[in-house]
């Protein structure tokens, strides 16, 4: 961030923003790490004080600052309860950015290699990611994944074991067969069923496309039934959320520019795009911040303004009546932190679930408290992630619902891992909300 | 008495000089003889050996001395800052007593802390040393429904107690605006108020008994479980409001009352602030005692509307948020009476909250004003004055005058029913010029409150922020009596030293503002 004004290695904007914290403490009771550890240092208020200390020169950019900042989930539960409106997540990003500059080079070579491969090569590169998934599929089907996972640190094994099956070529074909090619190789388009009322862009994402292709399939189907033409630009890719949250701002920005450009390019071929749809709480929240991330890009703000999460969009276009087929199921809802606190979408998923005839919806305790996934937090901070996950699984069990509905791939994986660890994989199912909507709106079963 | 140029708003609080120097300085006219460099150096108190002993008492996990921890525990809900040398989080009264005993032997200052949401810098360790957090003592030990009391540990969050007693049809009335995060121990230390004091009284009115760890490390039981108790001195009420300078509360027996059957919330909107003032005086005089009567001026309304988007009347000069509770029939009658009074005081509208949800949202708005003010400018400074309800109109018009004259950005809100108001200024601490003007203005407001027959602090406490004004209200005799009591309980002056003008030389060195 060499262009922006800095103070002691930290963005001056972040210092100004952190100053607006009055120390009222309302955030403490919303913060999962504070509720777990009970120390001021593990609270949003504490972390903002540390940011101030760095800017004021009384705390260096070293482990003393990094440790508490890295313990933060970035779940943003503090933001809705902050009367001063401190934009905590952006301050956190600036802090991570500052730390990446000073401490990044000091990491172990193994960690740097893993990060380089993951952030620089795997996530942004659709083809590499698909190749990786194909390999994963082979390991899963041959059962080699189990012995192989012993090469990984212990805390990663439940996650690896819980990974959903990588998409088969049959599923890829299902995806391809839903779309037609746009002229000039601009991308793919799936026509609306019946009258077309809207044209939307859909972001298949990286993890969603790799591990949750059925959810993406369901998303496109539901959108088509709701009268939307669905466009997937050729150039669209990873949103860059994980990069931004890790302080890798240059990479985050280049991914963002690519996506904004993709919208512009495809729009020229297809005509006006009404909305940019995401089905992932975390990614969608980040897409909506492109306006801030790329403050000097002329089209970034208009990109962000048009972003909608799938349940938000369906309610906005009045598509609640879409779900007509009774489903005799009992479900509870795990709120994705970024969907609730970043995208501010809380009512719509519940409304849609309640609109499905025959569905019994039961609210779990602390549905909005982080499950511990938080991007790659569960890889980096296994202890805290595990503690939060244990509480979450408890809450799911208390709610007594055999199905827990979620809206974010990270949460989805984390919950699968948690259920796997407790041996509950048979009893409790995790589903994306759009999968239920897909079942409940499937005309082929009429 | 001249206040001199004591900039007690300076953020980085200086330790006083060593004992020898202390005798020379005086607080008579506010100027002190504390030299800039000559102070008990931070870190002198706490060394490796002490930390080891603390770890033996509380276990290493609960003794914090990392740089980040010290920064975080050196801040509260004011703009001030003062770092401890070590933080301990004891898990029992016995551990608290052992820490105090050790500290007393070694002469190490100990500053108790709850949730750190106090508004008078009361939990900041002015002289460094140990910050003793009570947050781990957070159990509600007993709720006795027949005898109507609860026994709690000091780290229990106020709202949590309220929730649990209301679930069994009881009621704990004290409701400080920080209630969702502040602790009962902190409430007791400050004799906290809040919105329901007008009808129900303050925290102290509900404390039946306490378990207190004295500065020597001795554990004392005061009061009992009964509403009436005149056995011996009223030690309970000595500790209440003593801001953690006489003892650390490790258990409290709190009185509960029956939960009111019904409550209704009214919103009265006024074109002029002084009309709201008249309504307040009239309601008080009428004999109707609403549970709460809260004032929000235009600046306050606008910041919370910006936060919560409730559709509040942002063009009104003032609104009154009034709650009436009691039996269904009386509530109905009293609501009508209050509404009529507001209308006759020229309210442009009076309406009831649509439902329980809207009532909750309105109260959330009211409780968020203080923090939401930093939406305007980053540094918020408030007063906590009380004036007799009939004098509120005079205060309002003088407030508006001062605001015009000073050109500063100010808001006024508070517990109008009991005359406890929070005139606040928002500024930027980095603007030294404006900060000076703010200091003078707040001093003027404090003086005004006293002139109108009121007091400096209704609920936030004195801490360090209001300490220099204490002699205006108590006089030297009053202060001497306070110091005598302090000396009797804490001869080594280790428990929360540097607060409430109890040290005769606790004033920070002159001219130091933060970030000069």
mmCIF file of N, CA, C and O in Angstrom, chain A residues 15-16 19-29 34 37-42 45-47 49-50 52-53 56 58-59 64-65 68 79-86, chain B residues 12 64 67-69 71-73 75-79 81 83 89 113 115-117 135 157 177-178 180-181 307 364 367-368 370-372 374-375 378 380 429-430 514-515:
data_model
loop_
_atom_site.group_PDB
_atom_site.id
_atom_site.type_symbol
_atom_site.label_atom_id
_atom_site.label_comp_id
_atom_site.label_asym_id
_atom_site.label_seq_id
_atom_site.Cartn_x
_atom_site.Cartn_y
_atom_site.Cartn_z
ATOM 1 N N UNK A 15 -5.726 3.924 11.084
ATOM 2 C CA UNK A 15 -5.532 4.590 12.377
ATOM 3 C C UNK A 15 -6.693 5.524 12.677
ATOM 4 O O UNK A 15 -7.275 5.507 13.761
ATOM 5 N N UNK A 16 -7.054 6.353 11.690
ATOM 6 C CA UNK A 16 -8.187 7.253 11.867
ATOM 7 C C UNK A 16 -9.451 6.482 12.225
ATOM 8 O O UNK A 16 -10.220 6.892 13.091
ATOM 9 N N UNK A 19 -9.461 5.128 15.715
ATOM 10 C CA UNK A 19 -9.647 6.174 16.714
ATOM 11 C C UNK A 19 -11.103 6.403 17.059
ATOM 12 O O UNK A 19 -11.418 6.940 18.108
ATOM 13 N N UNK A 20 -12.000 6.019 16.126
ATOM 14 C CA UNK A 20 -13.409 6.280 16.380
ATOM 15 C C UNK A 20 -13.980 5.337 17.422
ATOM 16 O O UNK A 20 -15.090 5.541 17.905
ATOM 17 N N UNK A 21 -13.234 4.319 17.796
ATOM 18 C CA UNK A 21 -13.697 3.418 18.843
ATOM 19 C C UNK A 21 -13.697 4.154 20.169
ATOM 20 O O UNK A 21 -12.687 4.720 20.570
ATOM 21 N N UNK A 22 -14.841 4.157 20.852
ATOM 22 C CA UNK A 22 -14.918 4.866 22.134
ATOM 23 C C UNK A 22 -14.605 3.942 23.300
ATOM 24 O O UNK A 22 -14.597 4.374 24.432
ATOM 25 N N UNK A 23 -14.406 2.662 23.010
ATOM 26 C CA UNK A 23 -14.161 1.722 24.098
ATOM 27 C C UNK A 23 -15.432 1.358 24.839
ATOM 28 O O UNK A 23 -15.372 0.848 25.951
ATOM 29 N N UNK A 24 -16.588 1.539 24.229
ATOM 30 C CA UNK A 24 -17.850 1.258 24.923
ATOM 31 C C UNK A 24 -17.985 -0.215 25.272
ATOM 32 O O UNK A 24 -18.745 -0.566 26.163
ATOM 33 N N UNK A 25 -17.294 -1.067 24.533
ATOM 34 C CA UNK A 25 -17.288 -2.487 24.886
ATOM 35 C C UNK A 25 -18.472 -3.302 24.411
ATOM 36 O O UNK A 25 -18.580 -4.481 24.735
ATOM 37 N N UNK A 26 -19.371 -2.696 23.640
ATOM 38 C CA UNK A 26 -20.538 -3.458 23.187
ATOM 39 C C UNK A 26 -20.113 -4.662 22.337
ATOM 40 O O UNK A 26 -20.831 -5.644 22.232
ATOM 41 N N UNK A 27 -18.938 -4.575 21.716
ATOM 42 C CA UNK A 27 -18.477 -5.645 20.834
ATOM 43 C C UNK A 27 -18.065 -6.900 21.594
ATOM 44 O O UNK A 27 -18.080 -7.992 21.027
ATOM 45 N N UNK A 28 -17.692 -6.734 22.860
ATOM 46 C CA UNK A 28 -17.138 -7.877 23.596
ATOM 47 C C UNK A 28 -18.083 -9.061 23.630
ATOM 48 O O UNK A 28 -17.687 -10.206 23.414
ATOM 49 N N UNK A 29 -19.338 -8.809 23.888
ATOM 50 C CA UNK A 29 -20.283 -9.915 24.025
ATOM 51 C C UNK A 29 -20.669 -10.525 22.691
ATOM 52 O O UNK A 29 -21.379 -11.526 22.653
ATOM 53 N N UNK A 34 -13.480 -13.485 22.306
ATOM 54 C CA UNK A 34 -13.589 -12.948 23.664
ATOM 55 C C UNK A 34 -14.415 -13.880 24.535
ATOM 56 O O UNK A 34 -14.065 -14.159 25.677
ATOM 57 N N UNK A 37 -12.063 -16.823 25.431
ATOM 58 C CA UNK A 37 -10.872 -16.602 26.248
ATOM 59 C C UNK A 37 -11.059 -15.626 27.397
ATOM 60 O O UNK A 37 -10.307 -15.653 28.362
ATOM 61 N N UNK A 38 -12.035 -14.732 27.284
ATOM 62 C CA UNK A 38 -12.308 -13.792 28.361
ATOM 63 C C UNK A 38 -11.237 -12.743 28.595
ATOM 64 O O UNK A 38 -11.209 -12.123 29.661
ATOM 65 N N UNK A 39 -10.354 -12.518 27.644
ATOM 66 C CA UNK A 39 -9.342 -11.475 27.851
ATOM 67 C C UNK A 39 -9.551 -10.327 26.872
ATOM 68 O O UNK A 39 -9.942 -10.510 25.730
ATOM 69 N N UNK A 40 -9.256 -9.147 27.348
ATOM 70 C CA UNK A 40 -9.426 -7.928 26.572
ATOM 71 C C UNK A 40 -8.646 -8.002 25.259
ATOM 72 O O UNK A 40 -9.098 -7.499 24.228
ATOM 73 N N UNK A 41 -7.496 -8.652 25.295
ATOM 74 C CA UNK A 41 -6.633 -8.742 24.105
ATOM 75 C C UNK A 41 -7.277 -9.547 22.993
ATOM 76 O O UNK A 41 -6.916 -9.408 21.831
ATOM 77 N N UNK A 42 -8.227 -10.394 23.357
ATOM 78 C CA UNK A 42 -8.905 -11.226 22.361
ATOM 79 C C UNK A 42 -10.257 -10.642 21.992
ATOM 80 O O UNK A 42 -11.199 -11.368 21.690
ATOM 81 N N UNK A 45 -12.378 -4.563 20.640
ATOM 82 C CA UNK A 45 -11.938 -3.323 21.267
ATOM 83 C C UNK A 45 -10.443 -3.370 21.545
ATOM 84 O O UNK A 45 -9.703 -2.414 21.268
ATOM 85 N N UNK A 46 -9.998 -4.505 22.059
ATOM 86 C CA UNK A 46 -8.570 -4.687 22.333
ATOM 87 C C UNK A 46 -7.750 -4.568 21.064
ATOM 88 O O UNK A 46 -6.728 -3.881 21.021
ATOM 89 N N UNK A 47 -8.211 -5.237 20.014
ATOM 90 C CA UNK A 47 -7.456 -5.230 18.755
ATOM 91 C C UNK A 47 -7.389 -3.833 18.153
ATOM 92 O O UNK A 47 -6.377 -3.435 17.576
ATOM 93 N N UNK A 49 -7.347 -1.118 19.904
ATOM 94 C CA UNK A 49 -6.359 -0.428 20.725
ATOM 95 C C UNK A 49 -4.942 -0.783 20.290
ATOM 96 O O UNK A 49 -4.045 0.053 20.319
ATOM 97 N N UNK A 50 -4.737 -2.027 19.871
ATOM 98 C CA UNK A 50 -3.409 -2.438 19.411
ATOM 99 C C UNK A 50 -3.060 -1.735 18.112
ATOM 100 O O UNK A 50 -1.924 -1.311 17.903
ATOM 101 N N UNK A 52 -4.081 1.170 17.233
ATOM 102 C CA UNK A 52 -3.721 2.534 17.620
ATOM 103 C C UNK A 52 -2.297 2.579 18.164
ATOM 104 O O UNK A 52 -1.533 3.483 17.855
ATOM 105 N N UNK A 53 -1.968 1.584 18.980
ATOM 106 C CA UNK A 53 -0.631 1.566 19.572
ATOM 107 C C UNK A 53 0.434 1.459 18.496
ATOM 108 O O UNK A 53 1.488 2.099 18.582
ATOM 109 N N UNK A 56 0.757 4.751 16.783
ATOM 110 C CA UNK A 56 1.348 5.758 17.654
ATOM 111 C C UNK A 56 2.773 5.414 18.043
ATOM 112 O O UNK A 56 3.409 6.149 18.790
ATOM 113 N N UNK A 58 3.930 2.852 19.819
ATOM 114 C CA UNK A 58 4.247 2.195 21.092
ATOM 115 C C UNK A 58 4.155 0.677 21.001
ATOM 116 O O UNK A 58 4.341 -0.023 21.988
ATOM 117 N N UNK A 59 3.869 0.156 19.824
ATOM 118 C CA UNK A 59 3.892 -1.294 19.625
ATOM 119 C C UNK A 59 4.458 -1.561 18.240
ATOM 120 O O UNK A 59 3.950 -1.055 17.253
ATOM 121 N N UNK A 64 4.087 -9.565 18.882
ATOM 122 C CA UNK A 64 3.193 -9.035 19.911
ATOM 123 C C UNK A 64 1.918 -8.485 19.298
ATOM 124 O O UNK A 64 0.858 -8.520 19.908
ATOM 125 N N UNK A 65 2.026 -7.931 18.115
ATOM 126 C CA UNK A 65 0.865 -7.406 17.407
ATOM 127 C C UNK A 65 0.231 -8.509 16.581
ATOM 128 O O UNK A 65 -1.000 -8.647 16.528
ATOM 129 N N UNK A 68 -2.317 -11.454 18.514
ATOM 130 C CA UNK A 68 -3.729 -11.128 18.748
ATOM 131 C C UNK A 68 -4.496 -10.845 17.457
ATOM 132 O O UNK A 68 -5.678 -11.184 17.350
ATOM 133 N N UNK A 79 -19.297 -5.705 14.118
ATOM 134 C CA UNK A 79 -19.724 -4.523 13.356
ATOM 135 C C UNK A 79 -21.176 -4.119 13.570
ATOM 136 O O UNK A 79 -21.460 -2.947 13.788
ATOM 137 N N UNK A 80 -22.135 -5.052 13.509
ATOM 138 C CA UNK A 80 -23.522 -4.607 13.696
ATOM 139 C C UNK A 80 -23.814 -4.058 15.090
ATOM 140 O O UNK A 80 -24.770 -3.312 15.267
ATOM 141 N N UNK A 81 -22.995 -4.428 16.094
ATOM 142 C CA UNK A 81 -23.304 -3.946 17.443
ATOM 143 C C UNK A 81 -22.470 -2.738 17.847
ATOM 144 O O UNK A 81 -22.541 -2.292 18.988
ATOM 145 N N UNK A 82 -21.699 -2.216 16.909
ATOM 146 C CA UNK A 82 -20.867 -1.051 17.213
ATOM 147 C C UNK A 82 -21.623 0.229 16.937
ATOM 148 O O UNK A 82 -21.856 0.565 15.771
ATOM 149 N N UNK A 83 -21.981 0.989 17.959
ATOM 150 C CA UNK A 83 -22.750 2.207 17.707
ATOM 151 C C UNK A 83 -21.935 3.252 16.944
ATOM 152 O O UNK A 83 -22.500 4.071 16.237
ATOM 153 N N UNK A 84 -20.610 3.189 17.102
ATOM 154 C CA UNK A 84 -19.792 4.189 16.426
ATOM 155 C C UNK A 84 -19.597 3.864 14.959
ATOM 156 O O UNK A 84 -19.079 4.684 14.213
ATOM 157 N N UNK A 85 -19.993 2.652 14.549
ATOM 158 C CA UNK A 85 -19.870 2.280 13.143
ATOM 159 C C UNK A 85 -18.434 2.096 12.686
ATOM 160 O O UNK A 85 -18.115 2.332 11.523
ATOM 161 N N UNK A 86 -17.565 1.646 13.585
ATOM 162 C CA UNK A 86 -16.177 1.428 13.174
ATOM 163 C C UNK A 86 -16.144 0.300 12.145
ATOM 164 O O UNK A 86 -16.724 -0.754 12.356
ATOM 165 N N UNK B 12 -2.410 10.621 28.670
ATOM 166 C CA UNK B 12 -1.438 9.727 29.306
ATOM 167 C C UNK B 12 -1.220 10.215 30.736
ATOM 168 O O UNK B 12 -0.597 11.219 30.963
ATOM 169 N N UNK B 64 -1.072 -12.084 32.948
ATOM 170 C CA UNK B 64 -0.713 -11.597 31.616
ATOM 171 C C UNK B 64 0.298 -10.467 31.733
ATOM 172 O O UNK B 64 0.055 -9.488 32.445
ATOM 173 N N UNK B 67 3.185 -7.453 25.920
ATOM 174 C CA UNK B 67 3.023 -6.059 25.514
ATOM 175 C C UNK B 67 1.593 -5.764 25.076
ATOM 176 O O UNK B 67 1.004 -4.737 25.429
ATOM 177 N N UNK B 68 1.026 -6.675 24.292
ATOM 178 C CA UNK B 68 -0.334 -6.445 23.794
ATOM 179 C C UNK B 68 -1.346 -6.429 24.938
ATOM 180 O O UNK B 68 -2.264 -5.604 24.963
ATOM 181 N N UNK B 69 -1.168 -7.334 25.897
ATOM 182 C CA UNK B 69 -2.099 -7.380 27.031
ATOM 183 C C UNK B 69 -2.059 -6.075 27.817
ATOM 184 O O UNK B 69 -3.086 -5.525 28.205
ATOM 185 N N UNK B 71 -1.244 -3.143 26.841
ATOM 186 C CA UNK B 71 -1.891 -2.056 26.101
ATOM 187 C C UNK B 71 -3.406 -2.155 26.240
ATOM 188 O O UNK B 71 -4.092 -1.170 26.526
ATOM 189 N N UNK B 72 -3.930 -3.352 26.057
ATOM 190 C CA UNK B 72 -5.385 -3.522 26.078
ATOM 191 C C UNK B 72 -5.990 -3.251 27.449
ATOM 192 O O UNK B 72 -7.075 -2.692 27.558
ATOM 193 N N UNK B 73 -5.271 -3.651 28.506
ATOM 194 C CA UNK B 73 -5.816 -3.419 29.843
ATOM 195 C C UNK B 73 -5.478 -2.039 30.377
ATOM 196 O O UNK B 73 -5.790 -1.708 31.509
ATOM 197 N N UNK B 75 -6.655 0.591 28.802
ATOM 198 C CA UNK B 75 -7.662 1.474 28.199
ATOM 199 C C UNK B 75 -9.043 1.093 28.687
ATOM 200 O O UNK B 75 -9.302 -0.068 28.991
ATOM 201 N N UNK B 76 -9.923 2.075 28.718
ATOM 202 C CA UNK B 76 -11.314 1.780 29.073
ATOM 203 C C UNK B 76 -12.212 2.534 28.094
ATOM 204 O O UNK B 76 -11.868 2.684 26.936
ATOM 205 N N UNK B 77 -13.358 3.022 28.556
ATOM 206 C CA UNK B 77 -14.272 3.694 27.642
ATOM 207 C C UNK B 77 -14.104 5.206 27.644
ATOM 208 O O UNK B 77 -15.007 5.931 27.264
ATOM 209 N N UNK B 78 -12.955 5.669 28.123
ATOM 210 C CA UNK B 78 -12.655 7.095 27.990
ATOM 211 C C UNK B 78 -11.534 7.201 26.964
ATOM 212 O O UNK B 78 -11.030 6.202 26.487
ATOM 213 N N UNK B 79 -11.108 8.391 26.655
ATOM 214 C CA UNK B 79 -10.022 8.569 25.693
ATOM 215 C C UNK B 79 -8.669 8.465 26.396
ATOM 216 O O UNK B 79 -7.637 8.674 25.796
ATOM 217 N N UNK B 81 -5.521 6.749 28.865
ATOM 218 C CA UNK B 81 -4.723 5.558 28.703
ATOM 219 C C UNK B 81 -3.724 5.484 29.846
ATOM 220 O O UNK B 81 -3.115 6.493 30.183
ATOM 221 N N UNK B 83 -1.039 2.302 31.347
ATOM 222 C CA UNK B 83 -0.791 0.859 31.287
ATOM 223 C C UNK B 83 -0.373 0.250 32.602
ATOM 224 O O UNK B 83 0.378 0.833 33.363
ATOM 225 N N UNK B 89 -6.118 -12.363 36.446
ATOM 226 C CA UNK B 89 -7.540 -12.691 36.371
ATOM 227 C C UNK B 89 -7.801 -13.816 37.380
ATOM 228 O O UNK B 89 -7.816 -14.997 37.024
ATOM 229 N N UNK B 113 -10.815 -4.169 37.912
ATOM 230 C CA UNK B 113 -11.441 -3.872 36.620
ATOM 231 C C UNK B 113 -12.542 -4.880 36.354
ATOM 232 O O UNK B 113 -12.381 -6.074 36.599
ATOM 233 N N UNK B 115 -15.684 -4.820 33.251
ATOM 234 C CA UNK B 115 -15.697 -4.885 31.791
ATOM 235 C C UNK B 115 -14.968 -3.699 31.173
ATOM 236 O O UNK B 115 -14.900 -3.605 29.950
ATOM 237 N N UNK B 116 -14.463 -2.802 31.994
ATOM 238 C CA UNK B 116 -13.728 -1.662 31.454
ATOM 239 C C UNK B 116 -14.600 -0.727 30.641
ATOM 240 O O UNK B 116 -14.152 -0.172 29.647
ATOM 241 N N UNK B 117 -15.856 -0.546 31.064
ATOM 242 C CA UNK B 117 -16.734 0.343 30.310
ATOM 243 C C UNK B 117 -17.014 1.622 31.081
ATOM 244 O O UNK B 117 -17.887 2.401 30.703
ATOM 245 N N UNK B 135 -13.461 -10.486 35.859
ATOM 246 C CA UNK B 135 -14.370 -11.092 34.890
ATOM 247 C C UNK B 135 -14.530 -12.603 35.030
ATOM 248 O O UNK B 135 -15.509 -13.168 34.563
ATOM 249 N N UNK B 157 -22.568 -10.094 34.112
ATOM 250 C CA UNK B 157 -23.033 -8.973 33.289
ATOM 251 C C UNK B 157 -24.443 -8.599 33.726
ATOM 252 O O UNK B 157 -25.312 -9.469 33.902
ATOM 253 N N UNK B 177 -26.901 2.144 30.914
ATOM 254 C CA UNK B 177 -26.948 1.989 29.459
ATOM 255 C C UNK B 177 -25.919 0.994 28.934
ATOM 256 O O UNK B 177 -26.072 0.471 27.841
ATOM 257 N N UNK B 178 -24.882 0.750 29.724
ATOM 258 C CA UNK B 178 -23.863 -0.218 29.320
ATOM 259 C C UNK B 178 -24.244 -1.622 29.747
ATOM 260 O O UNK B 178 -23.461 -2.550 29.600
ATOM 261 N N UNK B 180 -25.578 -4.225 28.821
ATOM 262 C CA UNK B 180 -25.376 -5.461 28.065
ATOM 263 C C UNK B 180 -23.953 -5.959 28.190
ATOM 264 O O UNK B 180 -23.676 -7.115 27.882
ATOM 265 N N UNK B 181 -23.042 -5.100 28.586
ATOM 266 C CA UNK B 181 -21.641 -5.511 28.683
ATOM 267 C C UNK B 181 -20.998 -5.213 30.042
ATOM 268 O O UNK B 181 -19.974 -5.812 30.364
ATOM 269 N N UNK B 307 -27.100 5.191 12.743
ATOM 270 C CA UNK B 307 -26.681 3.848 13.128
ATOM 271 C C UNK B 307 -27.787 2.830 12.898
ATOM 272 O O UNK B 307 -27.590 1.783 12.306
ATOM 273 N N UNK B 364 -32.650 0.557 22.510
ATOM 274 C CA UNK B 364 -31.310 0.292 21.975
ATOM 275 C C UNK B 364 -30.722 1.590 21.421
ATOM 276 O O UNK B 364 -29.538 1.883 21.615
ATOM 277 N N UNK B 367 -29.574 3.811 24.270
ATOM 278 C CA UNK B 367 -28.363 3.323 24.950
ATOM 279 C C UNK B 367 -27.131 3.403 24.078
ATOM 280 O O UNK B 367 -26.015 3.249 24.548
ATOM 281 N N UNK B 368 -27.345 3.646 22.781
ATOM 282 C CA UNK B 368 -26.203 3.693 21.864
ATOM 283 C C UNK B 368 -25.696 5.104 21.628
ATOM 284 O O UNK B 368 -24.669 5.276 20.966
ATOM 285 N N UNK B 370 -24.197 7.488 23.356
ATOM 286 C CA UNK B 370 -22.865 7.875 23.809
ATOM 287 C C UNK B 370 -21.783 7.437 22.823
ATOM 288 O O UNK B 370 -20.965 8.239 22.381
ATOM 289 N N UNK B 371 -21.798 6.154 22.472
ATOM 290 C CA UNK B 371 -20.765 5.665 21.551
ATOM 291 C C UNK B 371 -21.001 6.155 20.129
ATOM 292 O O UNK B 371 -20.054 6.430 19.394
ATOM 293 N N UNK B 372 -22.269 6.284 19.741
ATOM 294 C CA UNK B 372 -22.559 6.667 18.359
ATOM 295 C C UNK B 372 -22.100 8.087 18.043
ATOM 296 O O UNK B 372 -21.956 8.450 16.873
ATOM 297 N N UNK B 374 -19.301 9.316 18.126
ATOM 298 C CA UNK B 374 -18.032 9.414 17.385
ATOM 299 C C UNK B 374 -18.221 9.231 15.891
ATOM 300 O O UNK B 374 -17.257 9.222 15.130
ATOM 301 N N UNK B 375 -19.489 9.109 15.468
ATOM 302 C CA UNK B 375 -19.736 9.154 14.026
ATOM 303 C C UNK B 375 -19.468 10.560 13.499
ATOM 304 O O UNK B 375 -19.247 10.766 12.315
ATOM 305 N N UNK B 378 -13.965 11.919 16.214
ATOM 306 C CA UNK B 378 -13.499 10.741 16.955
ATOM 307 C C UNK B 378 -13.408 10.829 18.476
ATOM 308 O O UNK B 378 -13.455 9.811 19.140
ATOM 309 N N UNK B 380 -14.875 11.782 22.017
ATOM 310 C CA UNK B 380 -16.109 12.191 22.668
ATOM 311 C C UNK B 380 -15.832 12.411 24.149
ATOM 312 O O UNK B 380 -15.205 11.588 24.791
ATOM 313 N N UNK B 429 -8.891 14.813 19.452
ATOM 314 C CA UNK B 429 -7.861 15.097 20.459
ATOM 315 C C UNK B 429 -6.585 15.648 19.838
ATOM 316 O O UNK B 429 -5.751 16.235 20.515
ATOM 317 N N UNK B 430 -6.458 15.459 18.522
ATOM 318 C CA UNK B 430 -5.238 15.945 17.880
ATOM 319 C C UNK B 430 -5.285 17.455 17.627
ATOM 320 O O UNK B 430 -4.283 18.061 17.295
ATOM 321 N N UNK B 514 -2.306 14.503 25.422
ATOM 322 C CA UNK B 514 -1.876 13.343 24.640
ATOM 323 C C UNK B 514 -1.396 13.779 23.268
ATOM 324 O O UNK B 514 -1.971 14.661 22.653
ATOM 325 N N UNK B 515 -0.350 13.188 22.811
ATOM 326 C CA UNK B 515 0.164 13.404 21.463
ATOM 327 C C UNK B 515 0.674 14.798 21.228
ATOM 328 O O UNK B 515 0.631 15.299 20.115
#
